[in-house]
Coordinates of C-alpha atoms in Angstrom, one line a residue:
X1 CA 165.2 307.8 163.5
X2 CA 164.0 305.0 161.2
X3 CA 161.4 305.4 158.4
X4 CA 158.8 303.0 158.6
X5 CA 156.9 303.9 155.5
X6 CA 156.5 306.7 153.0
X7 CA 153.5 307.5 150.5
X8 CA 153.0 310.5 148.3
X9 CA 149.9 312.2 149.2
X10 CA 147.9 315.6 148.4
X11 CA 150.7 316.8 146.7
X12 CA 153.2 316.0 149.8
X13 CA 154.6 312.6 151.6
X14 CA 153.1 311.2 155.0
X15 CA 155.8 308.9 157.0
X16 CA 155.4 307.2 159.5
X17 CA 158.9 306.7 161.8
X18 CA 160.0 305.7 164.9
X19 CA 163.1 306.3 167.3
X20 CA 164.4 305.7 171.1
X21 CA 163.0 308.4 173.5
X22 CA 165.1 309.2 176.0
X23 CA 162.3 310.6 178.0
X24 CA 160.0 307.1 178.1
X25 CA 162.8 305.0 177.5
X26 CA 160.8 303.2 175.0
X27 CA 161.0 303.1 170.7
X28 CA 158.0 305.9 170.2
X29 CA 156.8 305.7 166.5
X30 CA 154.7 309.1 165.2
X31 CA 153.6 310.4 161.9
X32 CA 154.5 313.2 159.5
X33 CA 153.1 314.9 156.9
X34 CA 155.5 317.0 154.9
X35 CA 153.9 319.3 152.2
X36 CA 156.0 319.6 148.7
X37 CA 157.8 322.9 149.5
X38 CA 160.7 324.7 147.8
X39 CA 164.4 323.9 149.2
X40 CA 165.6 325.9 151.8
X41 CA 161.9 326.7 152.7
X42 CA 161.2 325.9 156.7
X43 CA 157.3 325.2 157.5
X44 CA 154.8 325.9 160.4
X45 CA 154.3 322.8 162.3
X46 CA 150.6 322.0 163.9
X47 CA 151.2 318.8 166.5
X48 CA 147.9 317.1 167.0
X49 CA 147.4 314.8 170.0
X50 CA 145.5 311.5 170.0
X51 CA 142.5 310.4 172.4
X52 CA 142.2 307.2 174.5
X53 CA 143.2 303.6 172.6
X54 CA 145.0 305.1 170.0
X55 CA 148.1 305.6 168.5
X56 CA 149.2 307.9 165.7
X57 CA 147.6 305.9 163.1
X58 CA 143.7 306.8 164.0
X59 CA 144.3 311.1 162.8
X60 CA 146.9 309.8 160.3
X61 CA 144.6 307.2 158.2
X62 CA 140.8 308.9 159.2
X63 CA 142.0 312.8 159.9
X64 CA 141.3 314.1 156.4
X65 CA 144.1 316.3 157.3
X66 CA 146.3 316.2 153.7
X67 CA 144.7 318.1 151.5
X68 CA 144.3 321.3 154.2
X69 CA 147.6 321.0 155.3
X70 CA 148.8 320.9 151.7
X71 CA 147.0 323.6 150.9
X72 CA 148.4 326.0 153.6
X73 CA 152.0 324.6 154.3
X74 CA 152.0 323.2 157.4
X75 CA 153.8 320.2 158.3
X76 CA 151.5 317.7 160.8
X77 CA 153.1 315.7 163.3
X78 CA 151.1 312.7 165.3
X79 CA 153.0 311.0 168.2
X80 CA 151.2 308.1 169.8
X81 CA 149.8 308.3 173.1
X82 CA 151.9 306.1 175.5
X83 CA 154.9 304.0 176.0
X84 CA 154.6 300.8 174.6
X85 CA 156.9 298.1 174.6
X86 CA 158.5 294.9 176.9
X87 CA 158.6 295.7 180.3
X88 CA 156.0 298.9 180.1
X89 CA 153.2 298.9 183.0
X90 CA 149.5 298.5 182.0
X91 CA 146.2 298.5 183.9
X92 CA 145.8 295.6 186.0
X93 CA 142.5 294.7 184.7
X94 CA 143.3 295.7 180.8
X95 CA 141.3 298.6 181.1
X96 CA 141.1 301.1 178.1
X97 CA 140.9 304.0 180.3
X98 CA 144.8 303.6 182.3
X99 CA 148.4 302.4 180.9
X100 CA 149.1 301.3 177.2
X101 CA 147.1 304.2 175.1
X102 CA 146.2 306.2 177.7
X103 CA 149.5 308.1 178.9
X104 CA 147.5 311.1 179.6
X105 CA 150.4 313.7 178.5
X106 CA 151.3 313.5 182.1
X107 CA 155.1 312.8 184.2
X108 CA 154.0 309.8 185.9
X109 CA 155.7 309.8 189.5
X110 CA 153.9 306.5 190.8
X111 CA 155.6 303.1 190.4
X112 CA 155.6 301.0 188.2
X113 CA 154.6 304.2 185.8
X114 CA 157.1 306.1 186.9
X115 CA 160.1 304.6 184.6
X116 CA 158.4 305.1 181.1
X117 CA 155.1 307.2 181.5
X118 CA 157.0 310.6 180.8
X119 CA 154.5 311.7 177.9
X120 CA 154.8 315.2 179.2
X121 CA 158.6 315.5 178.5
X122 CA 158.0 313.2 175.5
X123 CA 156.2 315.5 173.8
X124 CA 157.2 319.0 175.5
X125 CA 161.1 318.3 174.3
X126 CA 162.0 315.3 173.6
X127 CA 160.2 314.7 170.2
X128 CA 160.3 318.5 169.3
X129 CA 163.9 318.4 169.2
X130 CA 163.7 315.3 166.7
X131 CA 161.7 317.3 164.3
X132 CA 163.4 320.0 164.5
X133 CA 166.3 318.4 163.6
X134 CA 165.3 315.9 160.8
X135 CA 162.3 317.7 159.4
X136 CA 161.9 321.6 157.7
X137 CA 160.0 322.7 160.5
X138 CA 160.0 326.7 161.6
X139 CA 159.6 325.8 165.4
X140 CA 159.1 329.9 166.0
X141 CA 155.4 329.0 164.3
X142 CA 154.0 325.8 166.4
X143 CA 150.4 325.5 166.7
X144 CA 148.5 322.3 169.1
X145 CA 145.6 320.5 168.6
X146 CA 144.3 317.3 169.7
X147 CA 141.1 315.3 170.4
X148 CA 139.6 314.3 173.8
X149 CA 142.6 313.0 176.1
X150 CA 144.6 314.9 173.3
X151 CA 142.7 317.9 173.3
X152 CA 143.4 317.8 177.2
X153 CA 147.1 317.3 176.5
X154 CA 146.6 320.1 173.8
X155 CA 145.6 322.8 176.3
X156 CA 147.3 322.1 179.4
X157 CA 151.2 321.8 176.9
X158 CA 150.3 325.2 175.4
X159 CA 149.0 326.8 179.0
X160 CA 152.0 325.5 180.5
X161 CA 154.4 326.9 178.0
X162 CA 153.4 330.4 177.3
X163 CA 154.9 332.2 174.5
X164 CA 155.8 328.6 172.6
X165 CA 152.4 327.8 170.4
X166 CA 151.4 330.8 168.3
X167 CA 147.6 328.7 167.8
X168 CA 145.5 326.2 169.9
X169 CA 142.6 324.2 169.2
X170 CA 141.0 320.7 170.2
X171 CA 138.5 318.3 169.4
X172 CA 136.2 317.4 172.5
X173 CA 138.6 317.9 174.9
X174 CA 138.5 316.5 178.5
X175 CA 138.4 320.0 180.2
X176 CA 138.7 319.4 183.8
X177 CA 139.9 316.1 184.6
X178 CA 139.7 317.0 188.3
X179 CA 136.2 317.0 187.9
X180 CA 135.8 313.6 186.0
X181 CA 135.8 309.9 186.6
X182 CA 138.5 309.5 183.5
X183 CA 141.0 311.8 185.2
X184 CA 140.4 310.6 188.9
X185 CA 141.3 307.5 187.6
X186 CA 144.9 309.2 185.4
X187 CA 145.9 311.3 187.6
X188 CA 145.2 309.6 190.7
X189 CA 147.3 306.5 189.2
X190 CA 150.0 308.3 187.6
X191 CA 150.3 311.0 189.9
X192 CA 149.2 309.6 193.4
X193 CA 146.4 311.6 195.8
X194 CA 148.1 314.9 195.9
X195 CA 146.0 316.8 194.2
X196 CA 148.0 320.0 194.3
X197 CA 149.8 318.0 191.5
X198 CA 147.2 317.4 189.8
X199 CA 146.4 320.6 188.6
X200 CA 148.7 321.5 186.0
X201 CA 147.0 319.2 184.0
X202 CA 143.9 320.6 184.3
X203 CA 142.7 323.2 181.7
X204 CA 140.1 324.9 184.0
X205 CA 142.7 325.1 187.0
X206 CA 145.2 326.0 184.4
X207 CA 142.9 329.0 183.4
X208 CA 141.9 329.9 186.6
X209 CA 145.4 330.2 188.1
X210 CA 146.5 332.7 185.5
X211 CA 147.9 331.1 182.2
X212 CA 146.4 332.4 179.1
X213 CA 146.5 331.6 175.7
X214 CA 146.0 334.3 172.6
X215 CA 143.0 332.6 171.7
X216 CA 141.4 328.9 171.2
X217 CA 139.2 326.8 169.5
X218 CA 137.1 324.0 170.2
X219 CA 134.7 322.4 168.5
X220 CA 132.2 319.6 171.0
X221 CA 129.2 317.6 169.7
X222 CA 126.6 318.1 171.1
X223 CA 125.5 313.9 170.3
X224 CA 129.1 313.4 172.1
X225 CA 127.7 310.3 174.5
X226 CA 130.9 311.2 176.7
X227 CA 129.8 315.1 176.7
X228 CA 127.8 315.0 180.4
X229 CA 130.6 312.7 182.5
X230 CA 133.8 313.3 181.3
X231 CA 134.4 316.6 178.4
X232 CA 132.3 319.0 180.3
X233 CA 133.2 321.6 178.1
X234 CA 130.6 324.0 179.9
X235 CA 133.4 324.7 182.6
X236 CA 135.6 325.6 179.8
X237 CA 133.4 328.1 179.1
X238 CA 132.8 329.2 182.2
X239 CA 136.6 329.4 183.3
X240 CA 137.3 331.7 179.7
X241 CA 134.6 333.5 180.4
X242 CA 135.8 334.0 184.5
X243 CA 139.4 335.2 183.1
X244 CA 138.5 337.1 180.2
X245 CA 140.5 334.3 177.9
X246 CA 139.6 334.9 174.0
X247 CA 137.9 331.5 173.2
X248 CA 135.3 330.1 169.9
X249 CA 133.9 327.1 171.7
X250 CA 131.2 325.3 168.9
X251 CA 128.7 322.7 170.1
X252 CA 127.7 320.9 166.9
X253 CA 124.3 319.3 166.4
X254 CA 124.0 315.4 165.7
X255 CA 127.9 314.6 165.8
X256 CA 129.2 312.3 168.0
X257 CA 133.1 311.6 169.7
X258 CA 134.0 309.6 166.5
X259 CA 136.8 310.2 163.9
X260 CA 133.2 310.9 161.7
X261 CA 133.2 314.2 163.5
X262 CA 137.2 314.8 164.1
X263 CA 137.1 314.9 159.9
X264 CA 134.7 317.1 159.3
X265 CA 136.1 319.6 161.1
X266 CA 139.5 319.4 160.7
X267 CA 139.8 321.4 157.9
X268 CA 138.4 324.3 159.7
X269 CA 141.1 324.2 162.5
X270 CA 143.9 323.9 160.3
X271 CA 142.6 327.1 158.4
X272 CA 141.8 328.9 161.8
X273 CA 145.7 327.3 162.4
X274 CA 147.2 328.7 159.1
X275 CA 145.9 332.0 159.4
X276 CA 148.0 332.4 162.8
X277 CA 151.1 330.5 162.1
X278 CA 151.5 332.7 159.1
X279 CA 151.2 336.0 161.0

């Protein structure tokens, strides 16, 4: 692991690093914020999960994540959201949507994505075990959160690994991407027309097929111009609601899919996180 930068912050230091992944076989570079602590002392750890186009700086520099998790002790880690590097498949027509930024959280099995989209593994064990060994992390108190393809990965990690994330919440998550044109277009090119495979990474199928989580939060604007197509969080809803899963899903008046609403409520989640991770 390599430390790219380091700056004290809200009484704590945010890093940014970067390492070889043996799961995307690519350098992966994520950020950390560490909360002053005394020695000895292991943290909680809350792993949020970017959207489409970005990479662990957009949470990192417009989150307003610091001071909250300063305040409660909890370590935040931000991986990026896709391979990147020589060699690493994009879409053919530069789309924003497929390829570089948009990894999905999936195990690509269609060439040429095959070789380095493993976001999946990357994030389910391969960069887990590097915090766990270089940072003061308590990995028995995990809690996920992430916004729109993030919030996606966000719920279908901690559904598919029951037992491992003591808190999970998301930001305008894409719910059901069976049921959307950004997810025909993801899984469909990273996954190929099976959709039997598709569906473990599918909150709503996910839900419906039995996995549970002790409870969620979301929080969707209801000024989100993405809302109607591709979040859908109504069959969220609906699928809690059909499986008796505990869920506080809050549509917010006037705010849109921007970092401008991420920020506001951030706060809020890592509370609603801390109060969990510290049970």
């Amino acid at each position: 692991m390599e430390q790219v930068s380091a700056n004290r912050s809200h009484g704590g230091t945010q890093g940014v690093y970067k390492h070889s992944s043996s799961a995307t076989g690519t350098e992966m570079t994520f950020s950390v914020f560490v909360p002053d602590h005394a020695p000895g002392t292991k943290l909680p750890v809350l792993w949020y999960l970017s959207g489409l186009t970005c990479t662990h700086a957009n949470v990192t520099e417009k989150g307003e994540l610091r001071a909250a998790c300063a305040q409660h002790g909890i370590i935040f880690v931000a991986p990026d959201t896709s391979p990147r590097g020589e060699g690493v498949a994009d879409d053919p027509d530069g789309a924003y949507d497929f390829g570089l930024g948009a990894g999905f959280y999936v195990n690509a099995t269609q060439e040429p994505f095959a070789r380095h989209y493993r976001m999946r593994d990357y994030i389910e064990q391969d960069l887990p075990a590097l915090i766990a060994e270089e940072f003061p992390v308590d990995m028995d108190r995990q809690g996920i959160t992430g916004h729109s393809m993030g919030g996606h990965g966000a719920l279908t990690i901690a559904l598919r690994n029951p037992g491992r994330f003591k808190s999970t919440s998301a930001f305008s998550p894409i719910v059901a991407p069976m049921q959307c044109p950004w997810g025909h277009k993801a899984l469909g090119g990273y996954l190929g027309p099976d959709r039997n495979a598709w569906a473990e990474y599918d909150a709503c199928a996910l839900i419906d097929n039995g996995a549970r989580l002790p409870d969620l939060l979301v929080d969707q604007g209801e000024a989100d111009n993405f809302l109607g197509e591709q979040l859908k969080t109504h069959l969220l809803q609906e699928a809690c609601t059909r499986a008796g899963q505990p869920a506080t899903i809050r549509m917010q008046p006037g705010y849109d899919h921007s970092y401008y609403f991420i920020s506001t409520f951030m706060a809020d989640h890592i509370a609603w996180h801390a109060t969990r991770l510290k049970q």
